[in-house]
């Protein structure tokens, strides 16, 4: 009983240990996925000062459908019309996890993820190859894997420029989207240094909205160019387009074109650069120590750095000729506070004592959208294409609620396991095992049946059988019979002499058996027992 | 609980959805979703077990081997149909289903009733309980099953069989014994007047002597003389060793039958019968007469189980002081594994009791279930005969009761060894 109890305790202990270890492992894995954030930012569906609701509202006002991807960019493969879709990645705030996967040669490779798994990057590349437009707004996060796909690298170091907004602080810098750097005149940007967008200038190839410049129309007729529409009289207004873009960035990093690396798109161009006096805080100590040579005393860098890079399928970057990817070195370029600076300054996103200067962030972003999604059909000029859609990547924004983050995670896992090679294989194996388990383990409740069962036996002690076949036992039984037969007590019987006993027995064979101990064969014993049985009946 | 069918449907549905997602096949995903939806919708259309049951038994007490008629009335007390509802009346494994079925699949309308009738044969004595009533609710396509039960029990006592005992068999060397009812000059249950006494609360009204009340003004009751030949004591051995044999044929079973039969025989003659059952401990029923005592004795015998190893000497030491002088004592024991039996019997005989030892032959019961080597068997039998001879020598009447022998036959062979 005690041994059984000990065994039970051990069994329960082992089971507990097994489930505890399994639970810890699961929690450890889940911890990688569910990452509750204290801040909920950069979402197109929230209207905080650090979210992007104003941008999304503008897009919707253009008549363009907006959607969000909360699971994984793997779903980009399911988009029916990539040519008329723009995918916006604003802030890649968390890393991803992926299985090893098969490479082009059929070997299994283990990828070191940086925000997006190789399959997700492949899905984005494929999307762009099919004519899609991607805007990547990122600074210190996890957009490295996307950049690498196009031969672009985020330096990840904080960048400072002399073109900063003096009434705010040195973290706010101006980015002029033009070939040469713009400059400052005192505390203001020098208008003389501001040039037109390199690609959208009238000299190279105009922006599609430029064709309506100066035309009078209603706001709805302006379509995707309605952000250039200026009201004149009644419902009418006039399109006022110009190709200069002075964008305001906050806490930026530098972008590099990786030398010697051929990305997925052949034409990679720098669209905006810093001034010549920009510096990069390489060691992140908040101090800038620079010289002509990078040493341990002067670890930081100075010079001119890239702020925006555009990768296109063709040199003209015409959406009709292939997809484009816009890299900007700031994840917060389109947040409500900067994008909708008027509303922010007016306190629409909460009371503020900081006033954001006028900027062209809105114009730039909407011009990218307009160029990408404007219909190319005759008679629909200025209007969004039939399937025009802007999709926001919300999959890499941690949520501040466990349910929301769990939902995103579950959705991510679902998409991941049904979209990526080895994960699909793993899922297939799991499904197979589950089927097997159901087949083997799942039993219907037994049908009720009355069983009449009284099969029960009480056994005697079988060990005594050999004992009762021994000569000594037979002799003892015989002597008891003699004593009983003659009505003697035990004492009287023991006091008898051998001669008297022989006289009582009156059988020479049995008398000899009673008096002379000796060995008897089985046959002799049987004969003796028969004789004893018959004795006394005469 | 889901059935196997439901589990397959669900797993299949999930698999189809996931594989459909993998290969971007909408039809497959829709089929999977349909399966899942089917399960979900089906779970809404389920029955219930809100029923009332009422069980009627043909008797509360039976004799071993008798038939018991059971009727179970099942009523749906809900406002909904039960849907497919399996009803199963749990009956002890020791009872055999003779006719009918103790289960039924029903689909009752609100307020509707159904009856389940079946007959049980009760081959084993004991205290039993029929119930609870198990219910199994199934939903429409047998995808979900829920088991529940109604905690409704019916208790039943199966008494040992009563065998006819011929009076002539119970002879005694003492001619005064067993000669029929005589009146004892002691108060008790009887027919003849003994004396008048004052009324005490609890006395039956029919015993009040109204004439005496009218005369004295006090309530007086008639006391009757106790009718009895004598007190009879039955000591039944229920030690663990008494289990040897088959479930239907073993020293204990035969002992209970003989104890019940003897008690019935003597109580019928208005004798007082006492019963002592020893095994794990001693259970003693003081002498008394009448149907109530008969019922008590049968109830005690119904619940006897083989356990313990109390020696007879301990029993007689404890009880002999309470035994009426000269009263007969029946010891029902295989006498196996108890060296104190001769001394105990000698002691009882010495106190003037007429001792009869009814000894089921345990060796022969053991032979029913074990292959005992012939020589060992003969020696064991010799030893047992020695033991019975010793008892007979102590002044007891000894009956060596073989398994295939009827009780009356066994009693007929009463002899002094």
Tab-separated table of N, CA, C and O in Angstrom, chain A residues 18 62 66 68 224 232 313 327 363 375 438 445 472 484:
chain	number	residue	atom	x	y	z
A	18	UNK	N	6.490	17.680	-15.790
A	18	UNK	CA	6.384	17.719	-17.256
A	18	UNK	C	5.553	18.925	-17.709
A	18	UNK	O	5.979	19.705	-18.568
A	62	UNK	N	-9.689	60.980	-50.471
A	62	UNK	CA	-9.355	60.929	-51.904
A	62	UNK	C	-10.218	59.902	-52.639
A	62	UNK	O	-10.207	59.832	-53.869
A	66	UNK	N	-8.710	52.120	-47.578
A	66	UNK	CA	-7.564	51.864	-46.678
A	66	UNK	C	-7.816	50.569	-45.906
A	66	UNK	O	-8.935	50.276	-45.508
A	68	UNK	N	-5.698	47.532	-43.155
A	68	UNK	CA	-4.521	47.309	-42.310
A	68	UNK	C	-4.155	45.841	-42.350
A	68	UNK	O	-5.007	44.967	-42.504
A	224	UNK	N	-7.265	62.406	-56.506
A	224	UNK	CA	-6.074	62.135	-55.701
A	224	UNK	C	-5.153	63.351	-55.606
A	224	UNK	O	-4.166	63.332	-54.869
A	232	UNK	N	-11.474	78.651	-54.606
A	232	UNK	CA	-11.502	80.017	-55.155
A	232	UNK	C	-12.886	80.632	-54.978
A	232	UNK	O	-13.038	81.596	-54.238
A	313	UNK	N	11.839	50.230	-60.368
A	313	UNK	CA	12.101	49.195	-61.371
A	313	UNK	C	12.712	49.795	-62.632
A	313	UNK	O	13.439	49.126	-63.377
A	327	UNK	N	12.252	54.811	-49.146
A	327	UNK	CA	12.806	54.700	-47.795
A	327	UNK	C	12.980	56.101	-47.229
A	327	UNK	O	13.566	56.969	-47.874
A	363	UNK	N	2.098	66.910	-48.156
A	363	UNK	CA	2.136	67.028	-49.616
A	363	UNK	C	2.957	65.889	-50.227
A	363	UNK	O	2.543	65.247	-51.198
A	375	UNK	N	-5.667	56.844	-61.580
A	375	UNK	CA	-6.110	55.996	-62.688
A	375	UNK	C	-5.388	56.403	-63.971
A	375	UNK	O	-5.148	57.581	-64.216
A	438	UNK	N	-6.739	11.771	-32.643
A	438	UNK	CA	-8.203	11.639	-32.577
A	438	UNK	C	-8.600	10.213	-32.922
A	438	UNK	O	-9.437	9.595	-32.268
A	445	UNK	N	-18.490	7.139	-25.747
A	445	UNK	CA	-18.814	6.515	-24.462
A	445	UNK	C	-19.328	5.102	-24.682
A	445	UNK	O	-20.063	4.829	-25.635
A	472	UNK	N	5.602	-37.221	8.375
A	472	UNK	CA	5.447	-36.777	9.762
A	472	UNK	C	4.031	-36.298	10.031
A	472	UNK	O	3.466	-36.559	11.099
A	484	UNK	N	-8.081	-40.263	19.730
A	484	UNK	CA	-9.520	-39.967	19.751
A	484	UNK	C	-10.357	-41.250	19.844
A	484	UNK	O	-11.337	-41.302	20.570
